[in-house]
Short mmCIF file of C-alpha atoms in Angstrom, two decimals:
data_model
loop_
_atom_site.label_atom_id
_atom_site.label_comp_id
_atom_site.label_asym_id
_atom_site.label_seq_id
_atom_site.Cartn_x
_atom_site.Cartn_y
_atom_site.Cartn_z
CA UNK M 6 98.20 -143.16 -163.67
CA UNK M 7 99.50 -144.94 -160.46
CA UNK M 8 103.24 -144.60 -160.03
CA UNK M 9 104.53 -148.28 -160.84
CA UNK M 10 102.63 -147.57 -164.48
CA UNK M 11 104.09 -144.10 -164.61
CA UNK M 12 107.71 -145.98 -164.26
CA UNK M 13 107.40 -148.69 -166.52
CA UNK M 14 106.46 -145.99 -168.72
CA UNK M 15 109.32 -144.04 -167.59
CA UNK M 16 111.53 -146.87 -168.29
CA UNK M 17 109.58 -147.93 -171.66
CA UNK M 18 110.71 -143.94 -173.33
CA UNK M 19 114.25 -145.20 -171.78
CA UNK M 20 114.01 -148.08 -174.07
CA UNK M 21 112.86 -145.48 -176.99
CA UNK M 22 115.49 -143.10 -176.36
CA UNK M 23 117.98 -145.34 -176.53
CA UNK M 24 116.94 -147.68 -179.35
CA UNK M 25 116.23 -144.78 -181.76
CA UNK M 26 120.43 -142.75 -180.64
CA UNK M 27 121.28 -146.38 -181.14
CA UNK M 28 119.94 -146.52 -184.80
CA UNK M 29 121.18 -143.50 -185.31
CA UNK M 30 124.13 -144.07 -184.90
CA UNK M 31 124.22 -147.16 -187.17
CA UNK M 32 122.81 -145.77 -190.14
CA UNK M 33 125.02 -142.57 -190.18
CA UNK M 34 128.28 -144.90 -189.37
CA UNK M 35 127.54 -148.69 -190.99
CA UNK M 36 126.29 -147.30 -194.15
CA UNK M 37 123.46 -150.19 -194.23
CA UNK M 38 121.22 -148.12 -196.36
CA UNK M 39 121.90 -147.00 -200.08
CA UNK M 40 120.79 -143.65 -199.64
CA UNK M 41 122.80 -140.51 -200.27
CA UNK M 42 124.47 -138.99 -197.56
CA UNK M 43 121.47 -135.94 -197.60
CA UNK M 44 119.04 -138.51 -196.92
CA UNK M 45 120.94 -139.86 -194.24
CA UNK M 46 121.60 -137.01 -192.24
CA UNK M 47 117.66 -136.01 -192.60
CA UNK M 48 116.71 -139.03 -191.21
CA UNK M 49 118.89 -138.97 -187.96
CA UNK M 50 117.81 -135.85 -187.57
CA UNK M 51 113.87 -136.74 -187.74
CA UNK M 52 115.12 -139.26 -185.00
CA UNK M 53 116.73 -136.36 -182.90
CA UNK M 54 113.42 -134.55 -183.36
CA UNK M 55 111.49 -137.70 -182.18
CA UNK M 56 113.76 -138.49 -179.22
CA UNK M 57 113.27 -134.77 -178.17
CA UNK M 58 109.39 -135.02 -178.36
CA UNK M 59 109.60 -138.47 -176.32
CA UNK M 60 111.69 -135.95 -173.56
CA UNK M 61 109.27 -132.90 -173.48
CA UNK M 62 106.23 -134.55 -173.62
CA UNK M 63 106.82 -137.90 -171.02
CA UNK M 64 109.68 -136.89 -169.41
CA UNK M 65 108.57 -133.23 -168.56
CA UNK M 66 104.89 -133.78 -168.70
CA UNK M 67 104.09 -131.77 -171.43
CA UNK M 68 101.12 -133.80 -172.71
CA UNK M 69 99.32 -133.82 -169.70
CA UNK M 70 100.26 -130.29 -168.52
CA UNK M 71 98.17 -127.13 -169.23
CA UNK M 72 98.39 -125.78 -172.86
CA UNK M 73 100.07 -122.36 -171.85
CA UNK M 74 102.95 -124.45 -171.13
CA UNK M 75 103.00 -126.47 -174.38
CA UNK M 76 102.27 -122.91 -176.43
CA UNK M 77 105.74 -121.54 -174.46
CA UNK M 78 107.76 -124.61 -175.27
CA UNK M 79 106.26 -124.20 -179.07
CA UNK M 80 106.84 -120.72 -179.06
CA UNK M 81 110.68 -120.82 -179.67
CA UNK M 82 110.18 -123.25 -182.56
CA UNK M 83 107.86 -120.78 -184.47
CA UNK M 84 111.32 -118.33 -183.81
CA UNK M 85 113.64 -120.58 -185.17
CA UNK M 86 111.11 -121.70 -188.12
CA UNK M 87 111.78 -117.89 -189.13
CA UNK M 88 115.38 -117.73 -188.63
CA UNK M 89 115.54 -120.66 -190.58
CA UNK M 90 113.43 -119.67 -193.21
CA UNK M 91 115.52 -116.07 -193.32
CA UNK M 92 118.58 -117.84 -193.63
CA UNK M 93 117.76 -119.96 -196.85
CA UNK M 94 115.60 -117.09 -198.11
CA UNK M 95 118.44 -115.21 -198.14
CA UNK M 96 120.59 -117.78 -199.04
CA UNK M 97 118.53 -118.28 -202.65
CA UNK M 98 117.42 -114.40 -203.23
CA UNK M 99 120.39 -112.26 -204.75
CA UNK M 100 119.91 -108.71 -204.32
CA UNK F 22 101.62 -115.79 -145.42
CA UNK F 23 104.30 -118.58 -145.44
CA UNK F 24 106.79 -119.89 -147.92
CA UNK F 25 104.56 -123.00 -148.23
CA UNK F 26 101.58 -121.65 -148.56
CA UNK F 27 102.72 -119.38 -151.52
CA UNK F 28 104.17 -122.02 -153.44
CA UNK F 29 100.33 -123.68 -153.14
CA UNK F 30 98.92 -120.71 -153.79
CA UNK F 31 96.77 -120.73 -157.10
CA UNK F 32 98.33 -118.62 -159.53
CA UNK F 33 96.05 -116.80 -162.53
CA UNK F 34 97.09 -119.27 -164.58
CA UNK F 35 96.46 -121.74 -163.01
CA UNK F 36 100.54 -122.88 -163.21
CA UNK F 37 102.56 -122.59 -160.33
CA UNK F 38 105.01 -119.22 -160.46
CA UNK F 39 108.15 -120.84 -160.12
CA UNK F 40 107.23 -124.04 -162.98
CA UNK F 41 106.10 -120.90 -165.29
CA UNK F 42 109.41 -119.24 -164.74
CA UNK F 43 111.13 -122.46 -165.39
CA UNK F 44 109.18 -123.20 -168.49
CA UNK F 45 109.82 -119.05 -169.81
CA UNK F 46 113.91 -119.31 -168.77
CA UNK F 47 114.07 -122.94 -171.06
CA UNK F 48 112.74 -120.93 -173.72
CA UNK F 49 115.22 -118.31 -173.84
CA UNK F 50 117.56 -121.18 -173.56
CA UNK F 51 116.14 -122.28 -176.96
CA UNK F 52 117.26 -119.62 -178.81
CA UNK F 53 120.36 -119.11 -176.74
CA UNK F 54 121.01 -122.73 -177.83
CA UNK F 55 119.84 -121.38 -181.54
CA UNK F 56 121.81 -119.37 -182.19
CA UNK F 57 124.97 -121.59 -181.87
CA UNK F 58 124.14 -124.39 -183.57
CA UNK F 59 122.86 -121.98 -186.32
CA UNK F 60 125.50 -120.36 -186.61
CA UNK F 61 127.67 -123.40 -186.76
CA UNK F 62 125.30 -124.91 -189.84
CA UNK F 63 125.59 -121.37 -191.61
CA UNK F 64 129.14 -122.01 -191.07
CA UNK F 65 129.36 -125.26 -191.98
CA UNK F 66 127.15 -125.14 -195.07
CA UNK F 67 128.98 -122.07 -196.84
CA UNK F 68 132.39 -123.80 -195.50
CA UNK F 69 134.08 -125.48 -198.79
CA UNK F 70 136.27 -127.38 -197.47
CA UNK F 71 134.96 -128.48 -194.09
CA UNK F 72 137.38 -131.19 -192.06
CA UNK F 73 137.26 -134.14 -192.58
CA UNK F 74 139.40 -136.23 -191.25
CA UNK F 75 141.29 -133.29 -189.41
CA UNK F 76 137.52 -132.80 -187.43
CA UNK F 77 137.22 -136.45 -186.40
CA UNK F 78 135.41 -137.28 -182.98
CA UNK F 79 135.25 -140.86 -181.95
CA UNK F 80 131.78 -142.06 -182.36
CA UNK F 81 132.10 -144.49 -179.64
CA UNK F 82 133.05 -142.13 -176.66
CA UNK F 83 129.99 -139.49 -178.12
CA UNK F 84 127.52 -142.61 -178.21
CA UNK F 85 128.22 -143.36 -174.42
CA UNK F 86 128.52 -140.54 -173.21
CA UNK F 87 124.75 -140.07 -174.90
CA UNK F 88 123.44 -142.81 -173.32
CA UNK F 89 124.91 -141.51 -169.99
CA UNK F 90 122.59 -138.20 -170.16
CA UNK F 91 119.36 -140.09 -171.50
CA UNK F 92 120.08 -142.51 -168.37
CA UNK F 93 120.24 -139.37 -166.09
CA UNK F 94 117.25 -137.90 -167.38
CA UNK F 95 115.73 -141.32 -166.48
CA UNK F 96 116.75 -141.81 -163.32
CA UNK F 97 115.56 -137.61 -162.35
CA UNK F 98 112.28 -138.56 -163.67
CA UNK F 99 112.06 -142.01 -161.32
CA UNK F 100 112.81 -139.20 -158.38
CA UNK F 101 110.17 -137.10 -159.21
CA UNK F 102 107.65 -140.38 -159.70
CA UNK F 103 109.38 -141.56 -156.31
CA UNK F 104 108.60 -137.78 -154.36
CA UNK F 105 104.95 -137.97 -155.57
CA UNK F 106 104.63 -141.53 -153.75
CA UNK F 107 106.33 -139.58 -151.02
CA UNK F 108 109.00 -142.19 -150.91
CA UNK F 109 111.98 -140.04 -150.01
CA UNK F 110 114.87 -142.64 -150.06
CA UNK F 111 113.77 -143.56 -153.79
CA UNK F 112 113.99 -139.39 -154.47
CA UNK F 113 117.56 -139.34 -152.97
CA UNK F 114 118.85 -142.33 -154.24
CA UNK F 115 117.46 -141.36 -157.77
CA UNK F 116 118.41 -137.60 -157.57
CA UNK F 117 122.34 -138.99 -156.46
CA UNK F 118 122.23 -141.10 -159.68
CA UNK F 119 121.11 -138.10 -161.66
CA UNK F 120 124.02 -136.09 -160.62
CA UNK F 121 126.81 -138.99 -160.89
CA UNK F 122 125.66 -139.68 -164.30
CA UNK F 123 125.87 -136.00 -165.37
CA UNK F 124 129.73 -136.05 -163.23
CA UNK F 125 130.63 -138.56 -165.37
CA UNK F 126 129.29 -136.97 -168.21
CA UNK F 127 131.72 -134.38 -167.43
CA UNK F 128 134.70 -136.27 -167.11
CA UNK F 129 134.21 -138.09 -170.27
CA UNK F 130 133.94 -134.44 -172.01
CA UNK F 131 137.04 -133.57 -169.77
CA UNK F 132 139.10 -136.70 -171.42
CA UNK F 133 137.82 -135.36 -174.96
CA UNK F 134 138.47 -131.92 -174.54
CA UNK F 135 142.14 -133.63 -172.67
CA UNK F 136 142.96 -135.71 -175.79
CA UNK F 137 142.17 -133.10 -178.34
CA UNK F 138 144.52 -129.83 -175.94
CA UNK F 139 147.45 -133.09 -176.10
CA UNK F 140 147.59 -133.03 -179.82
CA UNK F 141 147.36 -129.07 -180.37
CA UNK F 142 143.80 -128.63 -181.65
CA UNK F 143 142.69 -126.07 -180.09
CA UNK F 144 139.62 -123.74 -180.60
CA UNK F 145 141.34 -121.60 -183.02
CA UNK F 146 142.55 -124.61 -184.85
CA UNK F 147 139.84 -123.98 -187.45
CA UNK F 148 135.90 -123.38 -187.49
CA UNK F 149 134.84 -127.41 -186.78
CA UNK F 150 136.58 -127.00 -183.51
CA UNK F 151 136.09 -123.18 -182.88
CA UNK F 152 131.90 -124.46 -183.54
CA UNK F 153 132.98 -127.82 -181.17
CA UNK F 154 134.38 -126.15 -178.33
CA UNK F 155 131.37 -123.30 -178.40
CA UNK F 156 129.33 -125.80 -178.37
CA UNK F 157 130.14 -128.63 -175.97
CA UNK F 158 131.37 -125.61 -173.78
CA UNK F 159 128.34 -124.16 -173.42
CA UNK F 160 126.59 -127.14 -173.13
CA UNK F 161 129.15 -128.88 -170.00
CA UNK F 162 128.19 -125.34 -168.50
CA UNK F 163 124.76 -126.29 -168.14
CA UNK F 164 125.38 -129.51 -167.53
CA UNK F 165 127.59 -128.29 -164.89
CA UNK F 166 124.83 -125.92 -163.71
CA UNK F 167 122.07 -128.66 -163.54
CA UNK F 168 124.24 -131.06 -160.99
CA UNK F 169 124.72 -128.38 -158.44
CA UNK F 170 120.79 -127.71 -158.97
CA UNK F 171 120.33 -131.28 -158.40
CA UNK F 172 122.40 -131.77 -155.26
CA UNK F 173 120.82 -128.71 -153.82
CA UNK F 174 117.45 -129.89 -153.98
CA UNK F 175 118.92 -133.29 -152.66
CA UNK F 176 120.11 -131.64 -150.02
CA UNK F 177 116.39 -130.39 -149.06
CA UNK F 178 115.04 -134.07 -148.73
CA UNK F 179 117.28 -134.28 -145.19
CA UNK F 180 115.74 -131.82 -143.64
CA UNK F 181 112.08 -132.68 -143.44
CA UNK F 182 110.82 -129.23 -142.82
CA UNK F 183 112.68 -127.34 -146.36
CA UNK F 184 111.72 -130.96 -148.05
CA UNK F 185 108.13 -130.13 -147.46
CA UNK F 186 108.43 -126.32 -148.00
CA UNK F 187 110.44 -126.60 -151.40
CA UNK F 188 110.08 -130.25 -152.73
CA UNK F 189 108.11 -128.60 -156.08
CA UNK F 190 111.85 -127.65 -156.59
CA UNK F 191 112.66 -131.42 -158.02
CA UNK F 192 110.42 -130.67 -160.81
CA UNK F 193 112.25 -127.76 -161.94
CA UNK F 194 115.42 -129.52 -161.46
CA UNK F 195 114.03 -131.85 -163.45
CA UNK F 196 112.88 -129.73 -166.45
CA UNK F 197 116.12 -128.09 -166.24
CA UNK F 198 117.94 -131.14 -166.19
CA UNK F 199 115.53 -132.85 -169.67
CA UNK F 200 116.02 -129.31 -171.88
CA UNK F 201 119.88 -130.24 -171.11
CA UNK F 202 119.30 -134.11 -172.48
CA UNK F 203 117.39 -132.49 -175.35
CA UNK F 204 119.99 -130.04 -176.62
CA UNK F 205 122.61 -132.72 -176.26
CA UNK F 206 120.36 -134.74 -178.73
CA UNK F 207 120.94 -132.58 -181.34
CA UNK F 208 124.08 -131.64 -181.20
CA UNK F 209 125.50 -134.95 -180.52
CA UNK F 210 124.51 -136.01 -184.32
CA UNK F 211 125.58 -132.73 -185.74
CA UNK F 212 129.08 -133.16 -184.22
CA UNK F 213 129.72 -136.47 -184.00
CA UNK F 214 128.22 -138.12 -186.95
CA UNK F 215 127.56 -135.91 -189.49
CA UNK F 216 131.30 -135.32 -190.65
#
């Protein structure tokens, strides 16, 4: 990719980052949708997790870097996909 | 063998040393970064009465002050795309951004933390702020930590000869600088507009 494309594109995730915080924002504070307040929160945070993906993978080059890079930046997720799932198992199991 | 050299050096693999370090130390800070916010929606969901009003952040100052870190991690990623076309007034000018735009960051977090001291909440005020202050603490640490990072390695681009012996130390800077904008994703949501 020549470096004015790698810009724009630079500049285009900008645009994404920003647009998607923006909407956010609005649907947590301007109550625009009639959803409950669950649904809500899920939703901005499927946005967070989008926004962060749009970081790591243009903004740090994880989708053209090598693939022992993506498997450390994946690793802590598997880790936290156990603590979460400890937390709520534990959470719903009485001893 | 010289400094250069080794930082060209092919590695077994194939990733340069210092990029795989970077990569290994943002994955600890993962889970460092885990384990707070964790604990804070353990806290938070087994919390029955959980402020309300008494935990109010303005929405407004969070939002720009957002918008202020995804513009920095913009303009660090237009210095790396400006180093790779070698054009080295684009890398400072872009790297100087970077680090204003974290400053002000800062001082925006400073007037917060400012406003909040003025009318007695305090950390210990109850668990939202004890989790808040954690939190953003932390996090201004690292933000703090990724500007001096940042004016170090724009410090190498005016001497020609470190430029060209470290300039693979933007990119670090620069990963560094985007796991920062990505943590402050999450927990700008989880303080700000989720109460």
């Amino acid at each position: 990719m020549s470096a004015q494309a790698s810009s724009r594109l630079y500049l285009a995730i900008w645009g994404w980052l920003a647009g998607l915080m923006l909407l956010g924002v609005v649907l947590s504070e301007m109550n625009i949708l009639p959803l409950p307040t669950a649904t809500i929160v899920l939703i901005v945070l499927v946005l967070s997790v989008i926004k962060a993906a749009l970081v790591a993978l243009y903004y740090m080059h994880l989708k053209m870097d090598r693939r022992l890079l993506v498997l450390i930046a994946l690793f802590p997720l598997v880790l936290i996909a156990l603590a979460v799932g400890v937390v709520f198992s534990s959470a719903l199991v009485k001893l | 063998m010289s400094q250069a050299h080794a930082a060209s050096a092919p590695t077994a693999t194939g990733i340069p040393n210092g990029k795989l370090g970077m990569w290994l130390f943002l994955a600890s800070e993962v889970m460092f970064f885990t384990g707070l916010i964790g604990a804070y929606v353990v806290l938070r969901m087994s919390h029955p009465a959980w402020p309300g009003h008494e935990g109010h952040l303005s929405v407004p100052i969070g939002t720009i002050n957002t918008l202020i870190l995804i513009c920095s991690s913009t303009s660090i990623v237009l210095a790396l795309a400006a180093a790779e076309r070698a054009a080295i007034g684009a890398v400072r000018g872009w790297l100087a951004l970077t680090a204003v735009l974290g400053s002000v960051f800062l001082v925006v977090k400073g007037f917060e933390y400012a406003a909040k001291f003025s009318h007695h909440i305090l950390p210990s005020t109850n668990v939202f702020w004890s989790c808040y202050f954690a939190l953003t603490g932390f996090h201004a640490l690292h933000v703090l930590g990724g500007i001096v990072f940042n004016l170090v390695v724009l410090g190498y681009t005016f001497n020609p000869a470190v430029w060209a012996d470290r300039r693979k130390r933007l990119e670090l800077a620069g990963l560094y600088w985007h796991f920062v904008d990505i943590v402050w994703i999450f927990l700008f949501p989880m303080l700000y507009l989720f109460n």
